[in-house]
Amino acid sequence: MTVLDLFAGAGGFSEAFRQAGFDIVGAVEFDRAAAATYAANFGPIVAAMPIQEWLATGDVPQVDVVVGGPPCQGFSQLGLQDPEDERSKLWSEYVETVLRARPKYFVLENVGAFTKAPEYGGLSAEVGPDGRLQHYRFIATVLNAADYGAAQARRRAIFIGYRKDLPQVTLPPATHAAEPVTVRQAFARRKVRRRVEYVDLALVVQSKRPDGLPGPYTSRQLHVDRLYSTVSKARFRCIPPGGNRHDLPIELQAPCWRGFTKGASDVMGRLHWDKPSVTIRTEFTKPEKGRYLHPSEDRALTLYEGAVLQGFPDSYKWVGSRTDIARQIGNAVPIDLGRAIAEQLVYEASAAADQPPLPAAC
C-alpha cells in the first residue's frame, strides 16, 4: 500500500511504515533541514514547503494511507497553549489533503493533550454527517509508545480514520505493557558505548551539499559529546543514579532552583537504566530541560542515544546542525509505535480484502 506523509519531519512515521512493508510515495515538510534529512533517507519525494503552498500546487497523489502529525505548539502542555497559534489550525490542511488523496485509511498523531483541545472537536466534526470526511469513520485514543516496544514512555494521541466501505479498524495490541524495553536493553542491543568525547560534527563529515547544510551523518556518527561549563560538570558529578537537581548542594543550585524544593523533579535528572526513558523532546541534549543525563556517565544524552531511544536505525541519515538534528529526533514519532500502527493496518487491509464490500448506503 502507498503512503503520503504530512508534516513529515525527519521521517519517523515514514520509516515505521516502510519497515512494515508500505511504499512511501510522497511527503510534505516545510523545515529545510528536516526536509533534507527526509530526502536523504527516502529520495526526492518530499515537498519542502508549507502545506498550504503545497495544496495550492494541486499535486496531491492518490494513496492508500495518509499519515502525519500537525504541529502541536498551540495546545501542548509544554508550550504557551495559545489558542490563536496559527500552527494549531493546520489540522484543517491535513483534512483537506485526505479529502483530495482519497485514502482507505488515515492516521493522525499528536500530543496527548490534543484529545482535549478544540482542534480535536473540529477534526471529529469533519468525520460527522456534514463534515468534509463524512465518508470515513474513526477511532481515537492515547497510546504509550513503551507499550509497543519503544524504550521510551511517550504518550501520543492517535486518530485512525477508515472509509465506511471497509471493516471497522481496531487498535494495535499492546505487546510490551507488562515488560517495557529499558534504556539498558535499548543501548545494549545497539552496543552503544558509554564513554564519548567532544567532537565538532563538522569534523565528522565534510559536508559538500549544494544547499550548504551540514551532513549527512549516520545515526552512529552522532555519538559525540557537547562542551560543558565547569559548573555543569560539577553538577553532573553530584547527581547519583536516578537523582536530579534536588541532590545538588546549595552552592551548585541555580538561583531559580533555590527555595523551590518541590516540583520539576526531572530537571537535571539521570535516566534510569532499568526503566524506559522519559519522553525524548526537542532539547533532550540539555539536562536543564529534563531527565536527560546519562544513567551513569557525567554527561547528557548524545544525539545518537536519542535516536536509539526513538528507534531510528544506525544507518539513518541526518542533515543539519546539532540543534536541527535534536529537534528532528525529538519531534519524531517513535518508530516502534508507528510500526505497530502500520502493521495493524496491514492486518486490517488483509481482512478487508477477504470480505465483500459493504453496500454504498452504509
Short mmCIF file of C-alpha atoms in Angstrom, two decimals:
data_model
loop_
_atom_site.label_atom_id
_atom_site.label_comp_id
_atom_site.label_asym_id
_atom_site.label_seq_id
_atom_site.Cartn_x
_atom_site.Cartn_y
_atom_site.Cartn_z
CA MET A 1 0.00 0.00 0.00
CA THR A 2 1.12 3.55 -0.73
CA VAL A 3 1.67 6.25 1.90
CA LEU A 4 1.72 10.06 1.89
CA ASP A 5 3.39 11.63 4.95
CA LEU A 6 2.31 15.15 6.01
CA PHE A 7 4.29 17.33 8.44
CA ALA A 8 6.85 14.59 7.86
CA GLY A 9 9.79 16.00 9.82
CA ALA A 10 12.78 13.69 9.63
CA GLY A 11 10.58 10.80 8.51
CA GLY A 12 9.83 8.82 11.67
CA PHE A 13 6.33 7.85 10.55
CA SER A 14 7.57 7.03 7.05
CA GLU A 15 10.38 4.85 8.42
CA ALA A 16 7.90 2.97 10.61
CA PHE A 17 5.58 2.33 7.66
CA ARG A 18 8.49 1.42 5.40
CA GLN A 19 9.60 -1.20 7.92
CA ALA A 20 6.05 -2.61 7.83
CA GLY A 21 6.24 -3.01 4.05
CA PHE A 22 4.47 0.12 2.80
CA ASP A 23 5.58 2.12 -0.25
CA ILE A 24 6.26 5.75 0.70
CA VAL A 25 5.41 7.85 -2.34
CA GLY A 26 5.30 11.43 -1.07
CA ALA A 27 5.82 13.76 1.86
CA VAL A 28 5.44 17.42 2.85
CA GLU A 29 7.74 19.22 5.32
CA PHE A 30 8.41 22.95 5.46
CA ASP A 31 11.52 22.89 7.72
CA ARG A 32 14.53 23.00 5.40
CA ALA A 33 16.87 20.80 7.45
CA ALA A 34 14.17 18.25 8.30
CA ALA A 35 13.13 18.04 4.64
CA ALA A 36 16.78 17.47 3.70
CA THR A 37 17.01 14.65 6.25
CA TYR A 38 13.83 13.15 4.81
CA ALA A 39 15.18 13.32 1.27
CA ALA A 40 18.48 11.73 2.35
CA ASN A 41 16.53 8.67 3.51
CA PHE A 42 13.60 8.45 1.09
CA GLY A 43 14.77 10.26 -2.03
CA PRO A 44 13.42 13.41 -3.71
CA ILE A 45 9.77 12.73 -2.90
CA VAL A 46 9.38 15.43 -0.23
CA ALA A 47 7.86 18.82 -0.98
CA ALA A 48 9.96 21.22 1.11
CA MET A 49 7.34 23.91 1.62
CA PRO A 50 4.41 24.83 3.89
CA ILE A 51 1.46 22.53 3.37
CA GLN A 52 -0.74 25.47 2.32
CA GLU A 53 1.59 26.20 -0.60
CA TRP A 54 1.77 22.51 -1.50
CA LEU A 55 -2.01 22.20 -1.58
CA ALA A 56 -2.13 25.23 -3.85
CA THR A 57 0.01 23.38 -6.40
CA GLY A 58 -2.71 20.73 -6.72
CA ASP A 59 -0.09 17.99 -6.67
CA VAL A 60 -1.86 15.65 -4.21
CA PRO A 61 -1.37 11.98 -5.12
CA GLN A 62 -3.99 9.28 -4.69
CA VAL A 63 -2.71 6.95 -1.96
CA ASP A 64 -3.89 4.14 0.30
CA VAL A 65 -2.82 5.79 3.57
CA VAL A 66 -2.21 9.37 4.70
CA VAL A 67 -0.18 9.83 7.91
CA GLY A 68 1.05 12.86 9.78
CA GLY A 69 1.25 14.89 12.95
CA PRO A 70 0.25 18.56 12.61
CA PRO A 71 2.19 20.97 14.86
CA CYS A 72 1.14 20.86 18.50
CA GLN A 73 2.63 24.05 19.97
CA GLY A 74 -0.79 25.64 20.38
CA PHE A 75 -2.07 23.00 22.80
CA SER A 76 0.99 21.12 24.05
CA GLN A 77 1.32 21.30 27.83
CA LEU A 78 4.97 22.29 27.28
CA GLY A 79 4.07 25.20 25.01
CA LEU A 80 2.32 28.51 25.53
CA GLN A 81 -1.06 26.91 24.76
CA ASP A 82 -2.04 29.95 22.74
CA PRO A 83 -5.50 29.28 21.21
CA GLU A 84 -4.66 31.77 18.45
CA ASP A 85 -1.44 29.98 17.42
CA GLU A 86 -1.85 29.51 13.67
CA ARG A 87 0.06 26.23 13.78
CA SER A 88 -2.81 24.69 15.72
CA LYS A 89 -5.09 25.24 12.72
CA LEU A 90 -3.01 23.11 10.36
CA TRP A 91 -5.09 20.02 11.10
CA SER A 92 -7.56 21.56 8.65
CA GLU A 93 -4.96 21.29 5.86
CA TYR A 94 -4.47 17.68 6.89
CA VAL A 95 -8.22 17.11 6.40
CA GLU A 96 -8.13 18.85 3.02
CA THR A 97 -5.30 16.56 1.92
CA VAL A 98 -7.24 13.46 2.97
CA LEU A 99 -10.23 14.76 1.02
CA ARG A 100 -8.11 15.04 -2.14
CA ALA A 101 -5.96 11.93 -1.70
CA ARG A 102 -9.00 9.71 -1.00
CA PRO A 103 -7.07 7.11 1.03
CA LYS A 104 -8.51 3.94 2.52
CA TYR A 105 -7.02 4.91 5.88
CA PHE A 106 -5.51 7.96 7.53
CA VAL A 107 -3.54 8.25 10.75
CA LEU A 108 -3.05 11.49 12.68
CA GLU A 109 -0.82 11.59 15.75
CA ASN A 110 -0.24 14.35 18.25
CA VAL A 111 0.44 15.09 21.90
CA GLY A 112 -1.95 13.52 24.39
CA ALA A 113 -3.45 16.95 25.14
CA PHE A 114 -4.79 17.09 21.58
CA THR A 115 -7.82 14.99 22.59
CA LYS A 116 -8.89 17.78 24.99
CA ALA A 117 -8.24 20.67 22.62
CA PRO A 118 -10.90 22.45 20.50
CA GLU A 119 -9.00 21.24 17.43
CA TYR A 120 -9.93 17.66 18.29
CA GLY A 121 -13.60 18.63 18.27
CA GLY A 122 -13.14 20.26 14.89
CA LEU A 123 -11.45 17.17 13.49
CA SER A 124 -14.18 14.92 14.88
CA ALA A 125 -16.84 17.12 13.29
CA GLU A 126 -15.18 16.71 9.89
CA VAL A 127 -15.89 12.96 10.11
CA GLY A 128 -19.50 13.68 11.06
CA PRO A 129 -22.51 13.59 8.71
CA ASP A 130 -21.93 17.16 7.49
CA GLY A 131 -18.12 17.14 7.50
CA ARG A 132 -15.63 17.04 4.66
CA LEU A 133 -14.71 13.48 5.63
CA GLN A 134 -18.25 12.21 6.07
CA HIS A 135 -17.39 9.04 4.14
CA TYR A 136 -14.99 7.98 6.91
CA ARG A 137 -15.32 6.61 10.41
CA PHE A 138 -12.59 6.90 13.02
CA ILE A 139 -11.26 5.63 16.32
CA ALA A 140 -9.17 7.77 18.65
CA THR A 141 -7.21 7.14 21.82
CA VAL A 142 -3.96 7.92 23.61
CA LEU A 143 -1.23 5.27 23.33
CA ASN A 144 2.05 4.95 25.24
CA ALA A 145 4.97 4.12 22.95
CA ALA A 146 6.52 2.00 25.72
CA ASP A 147 3.59 -0.44 25.40
CA TYR A 148 4.68 -1.17 21.82
CA GLY A 149 8.38 -1.84 22.26
CA ALA A 150 9.81 1.68 22.38
CA ALA A 151 12.38 2.24 25.12
CA GLN A 152 10.57 5.44 25.96
CA ALA A 153 7.45 6.45 27.88
CA ARG A 154 5.79 8.74 25.35
CA ARG A 155 2.02 9.25 25.28
CA ARG A 156 0.59 10.17 21.87
CA ALA A 157 -2.94 10.84 20.73
CA ILE A 158 -3.70 8.55 17.78
CA PHE A 159 -6.62 9.24 15.42
CA ILE A 160 -7.22 6.48 12.82
CA GLY A 161 -9.78 7.02 10.08
CA TYR A 162 -11.08 4.41 7.67
CA ARG A 163 -13.51 4.50 4.78
CA LYS A 164 -17.05 3.46 5.58
CA ASP A 165 -16.96 0.69 2.99
CA LEU A 166 -14.17 -1.00 4.97
CA PRO A 167 -14.47 -3.11 8.14
CA GLN A 168 -14.04 -1.34 11.46
CA VAL A 169 -10.42 -0.71 12.39
CA THR A 170 -9.08 -1.80 15.78
CA LEU A 171 -6.11 -0.53 17.75
CA PRO A 172 -2.83 -2.45 17.69
CA PRO A 173 -2.48 -4.80 20.67
CA ALA A 174 0.00 -3.67 23.32
CA THR A 175 2.94 -6.04 23.11
CA HIS A 176 5.17 -4.69 25.90
CA ALA A 177 2.79 -3.30 28.53
CA ALA A 178 3.92 -5.84 31.12
CA GLU A 179 7.64 -5.76 30.24
CA PRO A 180 8.65 -2.50 28.57
CA VAL A 181 12.05 -2.16 26.93
CA THR A 182 14.52 -0.39 29.23
CA VAL A 183 17.27 2.10 28.47
CA ARG A 184 19.82 -0.58 29.33
CA GLN A 185 18.28 -3.04 26.86
CA ALA A 186 17.98 -0.46 24.08
CA PHE A 187 21.61 0.61 24.41
CA ALA A 188 22.86 -2.96 24.73
CA ARG A 189 21.11 -4.03 21.52
CA ARG A 190 22.97 -1.35 19.58
CA LYS A 191 26.22 -1.79 21.53
CA VAL A 192 26.17 1.92 22.44
CA ARG A 193 29.46 2.75 24.11
CA ARG A 194 29.20 4.71 27.35
CA ARG A 195 32.24 6.96 27.09
CA VAL A 196 32.32 9.63 24.41
CA GLU A 197 34.37 12.74 23.74
CA TYR A 198 33.51 16.16 22.42
CA VAL A 199 33.79 16.24 18.66
CA ASP A 200 32.76 19.05 16.33
CA LEU A 201 30.27 17.48 13.94
CA ALA A 202 31.85 19.47 11.12
CA LEU A 203 34.92 17.26 11.56
CA VAL A 204 32.87 14.06 11.36
CA VAL A 205 31.61 14.76 7.84
CA GLN A 206 32.98 17.35 5.45
CA SER A 207 29.66 18.47 4.00
CA LYS A 208 29.56 19.16 0.28
CA ARG A 209 25.83 19.63 -0.03
CA PRO A 210 24.77 22.30 -2.55
CA ASP A 211 22.28 23.72 -0.01
CA GLY A 212 25.09 24.38 2.46
CA LEU A 213 23.51 22.31 5.24
CA PRO A 214 25.84 20.15 7.36
CA GLY A 215 25.78 16.40 6.82
CA PRO A 216 24.54 13.89 6.13
CA TYR A 217 25.58 11.95 9.22
CA THR A 218 24.54 8.43 10.10
CA SER A 219 22.89 7.96 13.48
CA ARG A 220 26.01 6.33 14.87
CA GLN A 221 28.19 9.25 13.77
CA LEU A 222 26.13 11.46 16.11
CA HIS A 223 27.53 9.73 19.21
CA VAL A 224 29.59 12.76 20.23
CA ASP A 225 29.51 14.94 23.33
CA ARG A 226 28.75 18.60 23.96
CA LEU A 227 31.08 21.12 25.55
CA TYR A 228 30.03 21.80 29.16
CA SER A 229 30.88 24.61 31.54
CA THR A 230 32.83 23.89 34.71
CA VAL A 231 29.74 24.34 36.88
CA SER A 232 27.72 21.95 34.70
CA LYS A 233 30.39 19.27 35.06
CA ALA A 234 30.41 19.78 38.83
CA ARG A 235 26.62 19.39 38.94
CA PHE A 236 26.70 16.18 36.92
CA ARG A 237 29.24 14.62 39.30
CA CYS A 238 26.98 15.33 42.28
CA ILE A 239 23.86 13.65 40.88
CA PRO A 240 23.57 9.97 41.87
CA PRO A 241 21.87 7.19 39.84
CA GLY A 242 18.22 8.15 39.39
CA GLY A 243 18.84 11.52 41.02
CA ASN A 244 18.03 15.07 39.94
CA ARG A 245 18.56 18.71 40.84
CA HIS A 246 17.30 18.12 44.40
CA ASP A 247 20.52 16.19 45.09
CA LEU A 248 22.73 19.22 44.41
CA PRO A 249 24.36 21.14 47.27
CA ILE A 250 23.11 24.69 47.61
CA GLU A 251 26.26 26.18 46.06
CA LEU A 252 25.65 24.26 42.83
CA GLN A 253 21.97 25.06 42.54
CA ALA A 254 20.88 27.65 40.02
CA PRO A 255 19.40 30.74 41.71
CA CYS A 256 15.96 29.91 40.28
CA TRP A 257 16.07 26.48 41.99
CA ARG A 258 16.90 27.69 45.48
CA GLY A 259 13.90 27.72 47.75
CA PHE A 260 11.90 25.52 45.38
CA THR A 261 12.16 22.09 46.96
CA LYS A 262 9.17 20.61 45.17
CA GLY A 263 8.29 20.09 41.52
CA ALA A 264 10.48 19.91 38.41
CA SER A 265 11.97 16.66 39.68
CA ASP A 266 13.13 15.69 36.19
CA VAL A 267 15.30 18.77 35.77
CA MET A 268 18.99 17.77 35.77
CA GLY A 269 17.85 14.19 36.33
CA ARG A 270 19.52 10.94 35.35
CA LEU A 271 17.71 8.38 33.24
CA HIS A 272 17.10 5.07 34.96
CA TRP A 273 18.97 2.11 33.46
CA ASP A 274 16.14 -0.33 34.12
CA LYS A 275 13.16 1.75 33.05
CA PRO A 276 12.11 3.22 29.70
CA SER A 277 13.37 6.70 29.01
CA VAL A 278 11.24 9.74 29.65
CA THR A 279 9.84 11.40 26.53
CA ILE A 280 12.61 12.42 24.16
CA ARG A 281 11.77 16.04 23.41
CA THR A 282 13.47 18.51 21.09
CA GLU A 283 16.03 19.68 23.70
CA PHE A 284 16.99 16.28 25.06
CA THR A 285 20.71 17.11 24.90
CA LYS A 286 20.20 19.75 27.61
CA PRO A 287 19.94 18.33 31.18
CA GLU A 288 18.43 21.58 32.43
CA LYS A 289 15.37 20.76 30.30
CA GLY A 290 14.54 17.39 31.87
CA ARG A 291 15.75 13.93 32.88
CA TYR A 292 18.34 13.76 30.12
CA LEU A 293 21.56 12.88 31.95
CA HIS A 294 23.10 9.54 31.02
CA PRO A 295 22.26 6.88 33.63
CA SER A 296 25.88 6.58 34.77
CA GLU A 297 28.13 8.92 32.77
CA ASP A 298 28.56 12.57 33.72
CA ARG A 299 27.05 13.98 30.55
CA ALA A 300 23.78 14.46 28.74
CA LEU A 301 22.43 12.06 26.16
CA THR A 302 24.11 12.26 22.78
CA LEU A 303 22.14 12.78 19.59
CA TYR A 304 22.78 9.14 18.74
CA GLU A 305 21.37 7.92 22.06
CA GLY A 306 18.25 10.00 21.48
CA ALA A 307 17.88 8.47 18.02
CA VAL A 308 18.26 4.98 19.53
CA LEU A 309 15.56 5.67 22.13
CA GLN A 310 13.31 6.88 19.30
CA GLY A 311 14.02 3.67 17.38
CA PHE A 312 15.88 5.08 14.36
CA PRO A 313 18.28 2.65 12.64
CA ASP A 314 22.04 3.17 12.90
CA SER A 315 22.16 3.73 9.15
CA TYR A 316 19.58 6.54 9.18
CA LYS A 317 20.97 9.77 7.71
CA TRP A 318 20.67 13.19 9.33
CA VAL A 319 21.17 16.68 7.90
CA GLY A 320 21.55 19.94 9.78
CA SER A 321 23.21 21.46 12.82
CA ARG A 322 23.20 19.82 16.25
CA THR A 323 20.15 21.88 17.16
CA ASP A 324 18.41 20.98 13.89
CA ILE A 325 19.00 17.27 14.39
CA ALA A 326 17.98 17.31 18.06
CA ARG A 327 14.71 18.96 17.04
CA GLN A 328 14.15 16.40 14.27
CA ILE A 329 14.75 13.48 16.63
CA GLY A 330 12.59 14.92 19.40
CA ASN A 331 9.68 15.71 17.07
CA ALA A 332 9.61 12.26 15.50
CA VAL A 333 7.07 9.50 16.06
CA PRO A 334 8.76 6.60 17.94
CA ILE A 335 9.46 4.01 15.28
CA ASP A 336 8.10 1.10 17.33
CA LEU A 337 4.77 2.83 17.93
CA GLY A 338 4.44 3.85 14.29
CA ARG A 339 5.30 0.35 13.08
CA ALA A 340 2.69 -1.22 15.39
CA ILE A 341 0.04 1.06 13.86
CA ALA A 342 1.27 0.28 10.35
CA GLU A 343 1.25 -3.47 10.95
CA GLN A 344 -2.28 -3.23 12.32
CA LEU A 345 -3.39 -1.50 9.12
CA VAL A 346 -1.77 -4.30 7.09
CA TYR A 347 -3.84 -6.76 9.11
CA GLU A 348 -7.00 -4.70 8.66
CA ALA A 349 -6.46 -4.33 4.92
CA SER A 350 -5.88 -8.06 4.56
CA ALA A 351 -9.09 -8.79 6.45
CA ALA A 352 -10.99 -6.27 4.30
CA ALA A 353 -9.76 -7.98 1.13
CA ASP A 354 -11.36 -11.23 2.29
CA GLN A 355 -14.81 -9.65 2.78
CA PRO A 356 -17.37 -8.46 0.22
CA PRO A 357 -17.72 -4.65 0.13
CA LEU A 358 -20.46 -3.04 2.19
CA PRO A 359 -23.46 -1.54 0.38
CA ALA A 360 -22.87 2.01 -0.77
CA ALA A 361 -25.56 3.30 1.60
CA CYS A 362 -23.58 2.25 4.70
#
